[in-house]
mmCIF file of C-alpha atoms in Angstrom:
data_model
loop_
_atom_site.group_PDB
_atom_site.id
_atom_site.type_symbol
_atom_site.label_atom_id
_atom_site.label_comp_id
_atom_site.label_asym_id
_atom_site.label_seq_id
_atom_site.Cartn_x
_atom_site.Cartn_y
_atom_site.Cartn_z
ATOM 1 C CA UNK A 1 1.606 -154.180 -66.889
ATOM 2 C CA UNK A 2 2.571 -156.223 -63.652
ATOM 3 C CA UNK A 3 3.318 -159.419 -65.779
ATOM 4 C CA UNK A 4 5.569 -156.980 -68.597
ATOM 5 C CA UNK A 5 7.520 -155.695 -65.404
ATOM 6 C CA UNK A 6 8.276 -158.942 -64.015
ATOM 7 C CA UNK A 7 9.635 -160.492 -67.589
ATOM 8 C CA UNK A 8 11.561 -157.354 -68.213
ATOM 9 C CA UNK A 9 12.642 -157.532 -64.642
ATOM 10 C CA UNK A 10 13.782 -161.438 -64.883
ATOM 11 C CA UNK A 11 15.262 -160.647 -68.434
ATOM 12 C CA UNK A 12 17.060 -157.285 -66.159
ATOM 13 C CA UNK A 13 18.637 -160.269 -64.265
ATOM 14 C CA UNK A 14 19.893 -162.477 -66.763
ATOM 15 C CA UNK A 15 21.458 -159.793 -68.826
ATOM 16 C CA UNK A 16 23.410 -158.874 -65.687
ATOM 17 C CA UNK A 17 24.384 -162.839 -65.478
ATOM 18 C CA UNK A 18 25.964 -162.836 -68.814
ATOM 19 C CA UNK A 19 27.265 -159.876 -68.507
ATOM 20 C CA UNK A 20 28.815 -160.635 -65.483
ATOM 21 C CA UNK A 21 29.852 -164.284 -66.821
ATOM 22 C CA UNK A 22 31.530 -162.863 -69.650
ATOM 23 C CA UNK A 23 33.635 -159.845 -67.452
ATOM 24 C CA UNK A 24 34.909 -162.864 -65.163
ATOM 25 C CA UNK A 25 35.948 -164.676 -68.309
ATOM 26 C CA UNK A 26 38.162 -162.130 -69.839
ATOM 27 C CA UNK A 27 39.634 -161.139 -66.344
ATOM 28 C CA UNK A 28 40.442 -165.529 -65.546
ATOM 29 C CA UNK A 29 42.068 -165.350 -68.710
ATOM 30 C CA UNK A 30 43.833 -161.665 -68.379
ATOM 31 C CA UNK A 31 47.417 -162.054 -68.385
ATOM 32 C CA UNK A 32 48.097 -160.289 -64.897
ATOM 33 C CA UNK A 33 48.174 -162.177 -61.639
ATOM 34 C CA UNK A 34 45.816 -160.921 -59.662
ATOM 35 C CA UNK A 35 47.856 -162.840 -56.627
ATOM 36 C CA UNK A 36 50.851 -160.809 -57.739
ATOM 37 C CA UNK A 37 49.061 -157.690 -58.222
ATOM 38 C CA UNK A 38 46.930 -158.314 -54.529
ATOM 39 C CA UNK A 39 50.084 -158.921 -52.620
ATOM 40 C CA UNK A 40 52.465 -156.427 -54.788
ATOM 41 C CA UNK A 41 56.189 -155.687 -56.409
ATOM 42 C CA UNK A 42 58.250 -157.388 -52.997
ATOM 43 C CA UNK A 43 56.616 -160.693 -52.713
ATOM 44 C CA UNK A 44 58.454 -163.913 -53.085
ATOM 45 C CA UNK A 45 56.917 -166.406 -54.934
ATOM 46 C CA UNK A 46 55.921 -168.197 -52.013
ATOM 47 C CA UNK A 47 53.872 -165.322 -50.513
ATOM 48 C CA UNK A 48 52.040 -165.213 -53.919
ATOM 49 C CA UNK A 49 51.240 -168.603 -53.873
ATOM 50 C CA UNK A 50 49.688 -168.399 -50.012
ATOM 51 C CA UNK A 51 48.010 -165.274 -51.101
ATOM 52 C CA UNK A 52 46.212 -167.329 -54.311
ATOM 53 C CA UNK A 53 45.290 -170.251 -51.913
ATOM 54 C CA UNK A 54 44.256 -167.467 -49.082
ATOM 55 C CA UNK A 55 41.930 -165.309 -51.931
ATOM 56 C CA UNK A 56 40.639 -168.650 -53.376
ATOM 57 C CA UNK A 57 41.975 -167.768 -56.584
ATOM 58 C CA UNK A 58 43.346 -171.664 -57.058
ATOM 59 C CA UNK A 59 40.001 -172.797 -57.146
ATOM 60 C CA UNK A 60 37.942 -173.516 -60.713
ATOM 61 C CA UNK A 61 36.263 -170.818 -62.875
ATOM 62 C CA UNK A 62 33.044 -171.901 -62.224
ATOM 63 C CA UNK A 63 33.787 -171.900 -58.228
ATOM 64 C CA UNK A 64 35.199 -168.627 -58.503
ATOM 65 C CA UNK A 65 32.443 -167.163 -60.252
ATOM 66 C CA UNK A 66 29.169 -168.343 -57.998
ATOM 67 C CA UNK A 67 31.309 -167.173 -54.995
ATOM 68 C CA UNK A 68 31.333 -163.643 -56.875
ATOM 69 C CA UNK A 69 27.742 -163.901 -57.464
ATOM 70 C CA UNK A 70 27.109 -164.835 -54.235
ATOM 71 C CA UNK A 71 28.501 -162.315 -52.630
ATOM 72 C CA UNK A 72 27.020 -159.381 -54.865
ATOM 73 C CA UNK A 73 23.999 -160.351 -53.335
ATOM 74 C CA UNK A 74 24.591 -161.791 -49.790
ATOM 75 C CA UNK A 75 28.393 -160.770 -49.059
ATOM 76 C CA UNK A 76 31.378 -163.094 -48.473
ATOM 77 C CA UNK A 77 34.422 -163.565 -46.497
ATOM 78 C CA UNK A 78 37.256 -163.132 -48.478
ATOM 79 C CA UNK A 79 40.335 -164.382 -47.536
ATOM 80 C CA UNK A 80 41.011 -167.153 -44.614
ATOM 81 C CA UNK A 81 42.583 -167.683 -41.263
ATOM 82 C CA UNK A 82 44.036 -163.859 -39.867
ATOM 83 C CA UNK A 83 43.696 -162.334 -43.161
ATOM 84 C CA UNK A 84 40.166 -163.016 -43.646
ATOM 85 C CA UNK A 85 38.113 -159.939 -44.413
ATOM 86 C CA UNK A 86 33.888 -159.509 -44.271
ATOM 87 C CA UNK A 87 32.666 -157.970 -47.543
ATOM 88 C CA UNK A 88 29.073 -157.413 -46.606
ATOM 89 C CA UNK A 89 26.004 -156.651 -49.351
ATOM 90 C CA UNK A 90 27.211 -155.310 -51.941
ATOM 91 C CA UNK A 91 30.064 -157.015 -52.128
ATOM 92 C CA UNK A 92 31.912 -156.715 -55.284
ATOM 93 C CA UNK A 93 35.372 -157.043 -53.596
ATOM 94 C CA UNK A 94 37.965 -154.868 -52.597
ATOM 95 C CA UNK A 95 40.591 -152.965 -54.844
ATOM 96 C CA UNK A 96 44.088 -154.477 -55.712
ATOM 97 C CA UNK A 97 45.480 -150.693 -55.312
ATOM 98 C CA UNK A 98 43.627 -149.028 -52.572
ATOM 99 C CA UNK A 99 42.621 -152.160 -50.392
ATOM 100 C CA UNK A 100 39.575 -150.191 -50.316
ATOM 101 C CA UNK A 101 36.077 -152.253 -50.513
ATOM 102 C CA UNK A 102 35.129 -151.433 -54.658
ATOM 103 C CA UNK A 103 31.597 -150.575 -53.962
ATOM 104 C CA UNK A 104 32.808 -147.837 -51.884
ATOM 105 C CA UNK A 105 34.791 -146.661 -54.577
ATOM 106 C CA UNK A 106 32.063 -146.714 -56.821
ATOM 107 C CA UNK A 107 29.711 -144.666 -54.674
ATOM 108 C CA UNK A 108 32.636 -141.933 -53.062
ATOM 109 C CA UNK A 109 32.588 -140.896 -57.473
ATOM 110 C CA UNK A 110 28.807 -141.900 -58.351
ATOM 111 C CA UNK A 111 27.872 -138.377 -57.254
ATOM 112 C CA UNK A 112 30.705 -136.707 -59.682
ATOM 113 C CA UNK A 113 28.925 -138.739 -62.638
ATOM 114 C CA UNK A 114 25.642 -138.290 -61.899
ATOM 115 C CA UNK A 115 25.901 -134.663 -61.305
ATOM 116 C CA UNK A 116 27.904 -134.677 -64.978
ATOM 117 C CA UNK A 117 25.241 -136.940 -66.739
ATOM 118 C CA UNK A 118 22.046 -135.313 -65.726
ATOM 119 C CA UNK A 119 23.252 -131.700 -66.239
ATOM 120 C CA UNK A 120 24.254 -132.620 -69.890
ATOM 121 C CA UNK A 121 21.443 -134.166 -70.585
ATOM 122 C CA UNK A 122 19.653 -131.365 -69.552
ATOM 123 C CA UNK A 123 21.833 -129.101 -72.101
ATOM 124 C CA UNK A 124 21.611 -131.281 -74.948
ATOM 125 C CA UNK A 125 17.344 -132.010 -74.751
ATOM 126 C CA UNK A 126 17.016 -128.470 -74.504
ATOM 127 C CA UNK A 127 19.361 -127.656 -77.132
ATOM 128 C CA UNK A 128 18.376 -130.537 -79.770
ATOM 129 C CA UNK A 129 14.937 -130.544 -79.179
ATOM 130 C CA UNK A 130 14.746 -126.822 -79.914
ATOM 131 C CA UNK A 131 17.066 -126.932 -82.958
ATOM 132 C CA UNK A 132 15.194 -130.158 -84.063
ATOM 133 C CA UNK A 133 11.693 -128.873 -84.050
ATOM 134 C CA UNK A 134 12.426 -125.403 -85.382
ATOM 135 C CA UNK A 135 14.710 -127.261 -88.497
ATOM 136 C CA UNK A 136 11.386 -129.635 -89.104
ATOM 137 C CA UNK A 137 8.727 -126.383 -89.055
ATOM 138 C CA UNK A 138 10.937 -124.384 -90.853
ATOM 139 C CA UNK A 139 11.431 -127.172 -93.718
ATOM 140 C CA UNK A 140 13.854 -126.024 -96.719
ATOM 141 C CA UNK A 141 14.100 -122.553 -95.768
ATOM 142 C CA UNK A 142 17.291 -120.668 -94.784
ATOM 143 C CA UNK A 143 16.680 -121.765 -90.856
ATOM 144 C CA UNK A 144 16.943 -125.512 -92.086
ATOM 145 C CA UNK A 145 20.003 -125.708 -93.728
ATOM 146 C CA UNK A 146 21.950 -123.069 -91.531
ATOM 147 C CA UNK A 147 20.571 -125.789 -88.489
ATOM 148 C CA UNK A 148 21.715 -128.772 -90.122
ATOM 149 C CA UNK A 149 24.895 -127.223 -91.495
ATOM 150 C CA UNK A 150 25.774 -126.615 -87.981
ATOM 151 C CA UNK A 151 24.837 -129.962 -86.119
ATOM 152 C CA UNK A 152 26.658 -131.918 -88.469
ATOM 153 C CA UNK A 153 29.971 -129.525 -87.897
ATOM 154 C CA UNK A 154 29.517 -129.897 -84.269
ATOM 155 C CA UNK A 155 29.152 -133.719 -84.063
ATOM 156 C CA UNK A 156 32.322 -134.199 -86.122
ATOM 157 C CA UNK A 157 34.104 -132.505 -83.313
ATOM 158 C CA UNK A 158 36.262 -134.862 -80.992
ATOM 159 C CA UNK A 159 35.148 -134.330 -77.200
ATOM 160 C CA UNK A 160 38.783 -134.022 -76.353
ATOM 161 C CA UNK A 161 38.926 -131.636 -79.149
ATOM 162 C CA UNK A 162 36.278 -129.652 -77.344
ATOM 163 C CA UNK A 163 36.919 -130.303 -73.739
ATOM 164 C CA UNK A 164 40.513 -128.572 -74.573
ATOM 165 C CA UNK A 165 39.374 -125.635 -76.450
ATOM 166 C CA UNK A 166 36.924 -124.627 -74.016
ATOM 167 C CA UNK A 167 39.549 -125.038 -71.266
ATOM 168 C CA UNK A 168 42.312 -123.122 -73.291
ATOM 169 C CA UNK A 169 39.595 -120.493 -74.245
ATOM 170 C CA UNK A 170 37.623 -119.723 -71.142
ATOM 171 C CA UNK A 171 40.121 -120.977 -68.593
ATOM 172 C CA UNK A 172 43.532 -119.920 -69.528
ATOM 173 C CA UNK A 173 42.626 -117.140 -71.926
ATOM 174 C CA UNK A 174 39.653 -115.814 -70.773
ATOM 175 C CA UNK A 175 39.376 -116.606 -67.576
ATOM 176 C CA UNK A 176 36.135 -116.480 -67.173
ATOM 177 C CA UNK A 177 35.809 -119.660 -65.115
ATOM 178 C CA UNK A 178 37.811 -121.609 -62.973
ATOM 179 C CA UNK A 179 39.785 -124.627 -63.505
ATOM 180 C CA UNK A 180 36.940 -127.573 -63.240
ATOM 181 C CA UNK A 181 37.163 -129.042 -59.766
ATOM 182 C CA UNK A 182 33.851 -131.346 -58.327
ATOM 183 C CA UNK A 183 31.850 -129.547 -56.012
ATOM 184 C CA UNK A 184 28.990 -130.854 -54.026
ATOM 185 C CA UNK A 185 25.661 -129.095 -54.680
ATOM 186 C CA UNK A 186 24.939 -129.153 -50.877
ATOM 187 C CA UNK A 187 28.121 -127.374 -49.901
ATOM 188 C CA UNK A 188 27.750 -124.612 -52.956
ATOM 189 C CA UNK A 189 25.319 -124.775 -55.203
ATOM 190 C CA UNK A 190 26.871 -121.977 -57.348
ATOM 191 C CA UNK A 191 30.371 -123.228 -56.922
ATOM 192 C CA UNK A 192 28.773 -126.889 -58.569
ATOM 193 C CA UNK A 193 27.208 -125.490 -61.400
ATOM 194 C CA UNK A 194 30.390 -123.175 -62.113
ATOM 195 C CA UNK A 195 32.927 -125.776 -61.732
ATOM 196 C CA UNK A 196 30.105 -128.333 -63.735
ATOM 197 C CA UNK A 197 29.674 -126.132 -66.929
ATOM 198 C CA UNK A 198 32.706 -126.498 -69.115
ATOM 199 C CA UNK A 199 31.918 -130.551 -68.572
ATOM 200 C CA UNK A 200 28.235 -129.674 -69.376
ATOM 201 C CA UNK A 201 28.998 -127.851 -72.763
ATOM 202 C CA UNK A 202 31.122 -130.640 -73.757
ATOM 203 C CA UNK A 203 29.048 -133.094 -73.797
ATOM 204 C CA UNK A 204 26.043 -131.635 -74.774
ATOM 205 C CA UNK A 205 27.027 -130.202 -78.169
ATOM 206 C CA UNK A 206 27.509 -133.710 -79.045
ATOM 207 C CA UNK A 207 24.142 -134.914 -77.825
ATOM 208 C CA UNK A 208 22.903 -131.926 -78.919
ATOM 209 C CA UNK A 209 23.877 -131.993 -82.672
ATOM 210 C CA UNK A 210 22.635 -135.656 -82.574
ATOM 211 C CA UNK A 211 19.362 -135.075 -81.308
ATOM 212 C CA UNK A 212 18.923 -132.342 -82.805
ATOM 213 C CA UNK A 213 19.321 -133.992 -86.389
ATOM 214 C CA UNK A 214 16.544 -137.132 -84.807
ATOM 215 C CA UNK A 215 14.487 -134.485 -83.445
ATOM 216 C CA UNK A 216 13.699 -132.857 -87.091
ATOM 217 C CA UNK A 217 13.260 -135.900 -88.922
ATOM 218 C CA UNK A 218 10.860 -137.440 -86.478
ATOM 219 C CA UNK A 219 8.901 -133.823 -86.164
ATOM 220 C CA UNK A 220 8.796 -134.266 -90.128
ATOM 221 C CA UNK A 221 8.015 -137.720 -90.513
ATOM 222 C CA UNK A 222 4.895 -137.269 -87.928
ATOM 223 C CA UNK A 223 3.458 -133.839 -89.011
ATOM 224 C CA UNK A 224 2.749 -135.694 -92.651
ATOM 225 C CA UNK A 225 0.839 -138.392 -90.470
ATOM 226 C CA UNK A 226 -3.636 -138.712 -91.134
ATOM 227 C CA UNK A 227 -4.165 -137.870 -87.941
ATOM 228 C CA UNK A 228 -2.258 -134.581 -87.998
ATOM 229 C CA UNK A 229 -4.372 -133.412 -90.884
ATOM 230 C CA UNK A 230 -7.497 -134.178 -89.063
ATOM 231 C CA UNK A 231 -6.634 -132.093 -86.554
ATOM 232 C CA UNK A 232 -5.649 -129.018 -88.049
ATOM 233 C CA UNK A 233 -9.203 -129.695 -90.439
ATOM 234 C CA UNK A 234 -10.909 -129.656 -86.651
ATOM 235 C CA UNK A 235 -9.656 -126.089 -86.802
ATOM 236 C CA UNK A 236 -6.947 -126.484 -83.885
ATOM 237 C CA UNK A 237 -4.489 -124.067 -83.041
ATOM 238 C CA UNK A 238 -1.218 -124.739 -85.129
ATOM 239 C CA UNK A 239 0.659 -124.481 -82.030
ATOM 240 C CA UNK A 240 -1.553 -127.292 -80.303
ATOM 241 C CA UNK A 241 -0.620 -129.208 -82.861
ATOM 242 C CA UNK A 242 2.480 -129.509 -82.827
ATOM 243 C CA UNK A 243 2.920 -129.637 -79.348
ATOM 244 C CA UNK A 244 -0.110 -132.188 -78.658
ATOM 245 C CA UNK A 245 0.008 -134.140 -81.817
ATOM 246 C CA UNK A 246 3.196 -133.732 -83.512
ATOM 247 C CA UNK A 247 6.315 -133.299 -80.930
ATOM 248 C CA UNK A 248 5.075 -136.052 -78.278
ATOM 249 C CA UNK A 249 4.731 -139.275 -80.834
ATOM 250 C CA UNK A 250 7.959 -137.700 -82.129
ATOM 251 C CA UNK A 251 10.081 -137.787 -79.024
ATOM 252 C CA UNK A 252 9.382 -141.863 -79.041
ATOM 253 C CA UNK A 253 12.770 -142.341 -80.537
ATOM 254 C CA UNK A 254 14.094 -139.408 -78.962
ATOM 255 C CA UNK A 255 13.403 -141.009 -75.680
ATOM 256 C CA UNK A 256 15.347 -144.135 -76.642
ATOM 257 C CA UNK A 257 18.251 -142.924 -77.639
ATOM 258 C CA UNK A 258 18.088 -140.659 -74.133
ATOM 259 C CA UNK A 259 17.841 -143.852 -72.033
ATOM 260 C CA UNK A 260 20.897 -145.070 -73.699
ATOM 261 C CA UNK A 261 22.492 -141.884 -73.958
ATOM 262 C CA UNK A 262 22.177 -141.358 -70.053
ATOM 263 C CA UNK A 263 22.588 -144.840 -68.699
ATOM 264 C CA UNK A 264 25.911 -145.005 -69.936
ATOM 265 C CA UNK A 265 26.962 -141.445 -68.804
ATOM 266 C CA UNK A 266 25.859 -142.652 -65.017
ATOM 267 C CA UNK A 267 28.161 -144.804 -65.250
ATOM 268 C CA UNK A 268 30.834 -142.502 -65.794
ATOM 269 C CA UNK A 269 32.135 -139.927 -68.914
ATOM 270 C CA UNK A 270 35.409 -141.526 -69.227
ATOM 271 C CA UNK A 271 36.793 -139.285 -71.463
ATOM 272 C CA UNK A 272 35.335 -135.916 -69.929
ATOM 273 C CA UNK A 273 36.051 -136.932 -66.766
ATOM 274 C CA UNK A 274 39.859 -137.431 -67.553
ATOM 275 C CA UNK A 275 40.170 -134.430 -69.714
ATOM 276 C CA UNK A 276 38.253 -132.191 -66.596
ATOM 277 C CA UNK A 277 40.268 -133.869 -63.890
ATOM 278 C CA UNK A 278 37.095 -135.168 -62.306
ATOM 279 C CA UNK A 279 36.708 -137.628 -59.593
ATOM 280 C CA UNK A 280 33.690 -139.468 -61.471
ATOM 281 C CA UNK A 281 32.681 -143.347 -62.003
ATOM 282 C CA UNK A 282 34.824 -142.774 -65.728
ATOM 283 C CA UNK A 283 38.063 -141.449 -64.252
ATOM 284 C CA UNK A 284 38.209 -144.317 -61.689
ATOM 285 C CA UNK A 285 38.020 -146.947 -64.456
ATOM 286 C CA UNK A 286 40.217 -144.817 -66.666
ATOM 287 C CA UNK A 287 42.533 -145.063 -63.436
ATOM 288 C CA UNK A 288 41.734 -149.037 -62.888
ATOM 289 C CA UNK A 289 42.694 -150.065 -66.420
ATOM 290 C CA UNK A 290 45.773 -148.733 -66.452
ATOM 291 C CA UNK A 291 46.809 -150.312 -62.577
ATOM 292 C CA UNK A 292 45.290 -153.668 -64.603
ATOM 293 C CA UNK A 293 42.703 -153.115 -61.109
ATOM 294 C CA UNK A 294 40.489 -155.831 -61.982
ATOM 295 C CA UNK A 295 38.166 -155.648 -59.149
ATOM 296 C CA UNK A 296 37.579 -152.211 -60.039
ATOM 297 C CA UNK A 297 37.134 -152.481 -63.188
ATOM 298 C CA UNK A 298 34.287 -155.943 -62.885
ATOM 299 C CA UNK A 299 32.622 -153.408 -60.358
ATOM 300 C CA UNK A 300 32.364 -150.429 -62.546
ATOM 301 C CA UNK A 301 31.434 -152.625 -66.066
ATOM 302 C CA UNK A 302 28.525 -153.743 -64.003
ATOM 303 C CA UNK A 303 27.427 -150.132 -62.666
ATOM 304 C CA UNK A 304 27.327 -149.796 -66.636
ATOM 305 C CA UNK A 305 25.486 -152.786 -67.948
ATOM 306 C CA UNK A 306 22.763 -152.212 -64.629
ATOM 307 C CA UNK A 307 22.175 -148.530 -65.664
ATOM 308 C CA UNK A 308 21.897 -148.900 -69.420
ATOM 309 C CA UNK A 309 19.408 -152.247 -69.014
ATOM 310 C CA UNK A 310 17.531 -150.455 -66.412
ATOM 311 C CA UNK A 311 17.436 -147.179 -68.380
ATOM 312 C CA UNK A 312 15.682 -149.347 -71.568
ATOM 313 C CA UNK A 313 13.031 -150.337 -69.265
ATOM 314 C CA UNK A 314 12.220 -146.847 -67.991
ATOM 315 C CA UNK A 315 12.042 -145.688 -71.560
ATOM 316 C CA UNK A 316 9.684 -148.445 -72.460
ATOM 317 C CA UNK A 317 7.488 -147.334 -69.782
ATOM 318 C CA UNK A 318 7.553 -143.904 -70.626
ATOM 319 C CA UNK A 319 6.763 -145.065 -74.305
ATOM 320 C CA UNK A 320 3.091 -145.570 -73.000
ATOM 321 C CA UNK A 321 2.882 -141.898 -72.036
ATOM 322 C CA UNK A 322 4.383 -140.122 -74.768
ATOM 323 C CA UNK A 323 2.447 -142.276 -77.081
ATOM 324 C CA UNK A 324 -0.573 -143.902 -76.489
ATOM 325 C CA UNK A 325 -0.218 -146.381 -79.415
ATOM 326 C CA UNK A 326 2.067 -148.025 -77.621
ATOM 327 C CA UNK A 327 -0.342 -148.665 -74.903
ATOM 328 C CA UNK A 328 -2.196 -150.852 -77.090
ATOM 329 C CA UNK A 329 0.881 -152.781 -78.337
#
């Protein structure tokens, strides 16, 4: 187990390195000036120039890069002479727009997007896993088809299709809840989850309907297995069964797609966040891209790529609990 972690951990590390390598590429070759854009609408063309030399943006790719990488992990001085500026660990720069360091950005909207992701995902295990496993134990019956019939008209729903129904509906119609607005959990924990649920529904009929759809054909797929006949022959309980022998080697792919699923969401519901109006990781790259803020936006594709390679190697380790096949593998 010790020598898996540490592969996984160096391969963890090199995925960020490419991934990282790659951003810097696209954004050395991006059309904007990040001078220009760093120093703003009123500066001459000599004041850009300074600023390039001053940023180190005149030096090579390659010396441009290792400085970046170098100060993700130990900090830098950006800058030189009276405008030079200490970045210290994490430093991922500072923000053409705000001046503002852009890991401090990041974390100010983390909690908005984490408080969004996990409550979804919530919704949508609850919700698919129940709809899957009833669908699969119910097989070809009335329950079945009025299940499936449903999941598939829910995922072909747009989230912005969704997000502005709901909002039309219970907001302006209704009024049954307020207009979405992030509140922290420690300063109302009522107010959070009331502002929170429109964004929570939204998502998770998506997830939901997807999972839901997995969920049954897994459940299927494993109750026909040897091993599930052999235990119901042992005279077990049907719903031990299920539960002990038939739902947990089933949620193996369930579990994948939910690592996936919720690493990129902690890095930020772009869409739901916009539609909502909330301050999350998604809204402030939403915001980024269109200010061409490419600080921001390095900082916040690497949030992404850390939470969705770290979230694979969770799952893989809870692989060897759900199913203890995959111990022996």
């Amino acid at each position: 187990m010790i020598g898996f972690l540490i592969r996984r951990l160096i391969g963890i590390a090199l995925t960020l390195v490419v991934v990282c390598a790659l951003t810097f590429a696209v954004f050395y070759l991006f059309p904007a000036d990040p001078a220009a854009q760093f120093c703003g609408k009123d500066c001459s063309t000599e004041r850009v120039e300074m600023v390039r030399q001053q940023l180190g943006l005149d030096d090579s790719i390659v010396i441009q890069f290792g400085r970046y990488l170098v100060g993700i992990f130990a900090g830098q001085t950006l800058g030189s002479g009276q405008y030079a500026v200490e970045c210290g660990f994490p430093c991922f720069g500072y923000s053409f727009q705000s001046a503002q360091p852009v890991w401090d950005l990041m974390m100010d909207r983390f909690p908005v997007s984490a408080s969004l992701a996990l409550g979804a995902a919530v919704c949508w295990l609850v919700l698919g896993l129940s709809a899957g496993v009833v669908s699969a134990l119910r097989r070809n019956t009335w329950v079945d088809r009025t299940v499936m019939i449903g999941t598939i008209g829910i995922a072909a729903l747009p989230v912005y299709f969704t997000a502005m129904m709901l909002l039309y509906l219970v907001v302006t119609v209704l009024g049954l809840m307020p207009l979405p607005r992030y509140i922290a959990f420690g300063e109302d924990p009522v107010g959070w989850i009331r502002n929170l649920v429109l964004p929570w529904i939204t998502l998770s009929l998506l997830f939901a309907a997807l999972y839901a759809r997995m969920t049954r054909n897994s459940v299927i797929e494993t109750m026909e297995e040897p091993y599930v006949r052999t235990a119901r022959a042992k005279g077990l309980r049907e719903r031990r069964v299920v539960a002990k022998h038939g739902l947990r080697p089933a949620l193996t792919p369930v579990a994948t797609m939910l690592g996936m699923d919720l690493g990129g969401l902690l890095a930020g519901a772009l869409i739901t966040e916009s539609l909502f109006s909330l301050p999350g990781v998604g809204k402030l790259f939403a915001d980024s891209l269109n200010k061409s803020d490419q600080p921001v936006i390095m900082g916040v594709t690497l949030l992404a790529s850390f939470f969705i390679v770290t979230s694979n190697l969770v799952v893989d380790l809870v692989y060897a609990w759900i199913d203890p096949r995959a111990r022996l593998a």
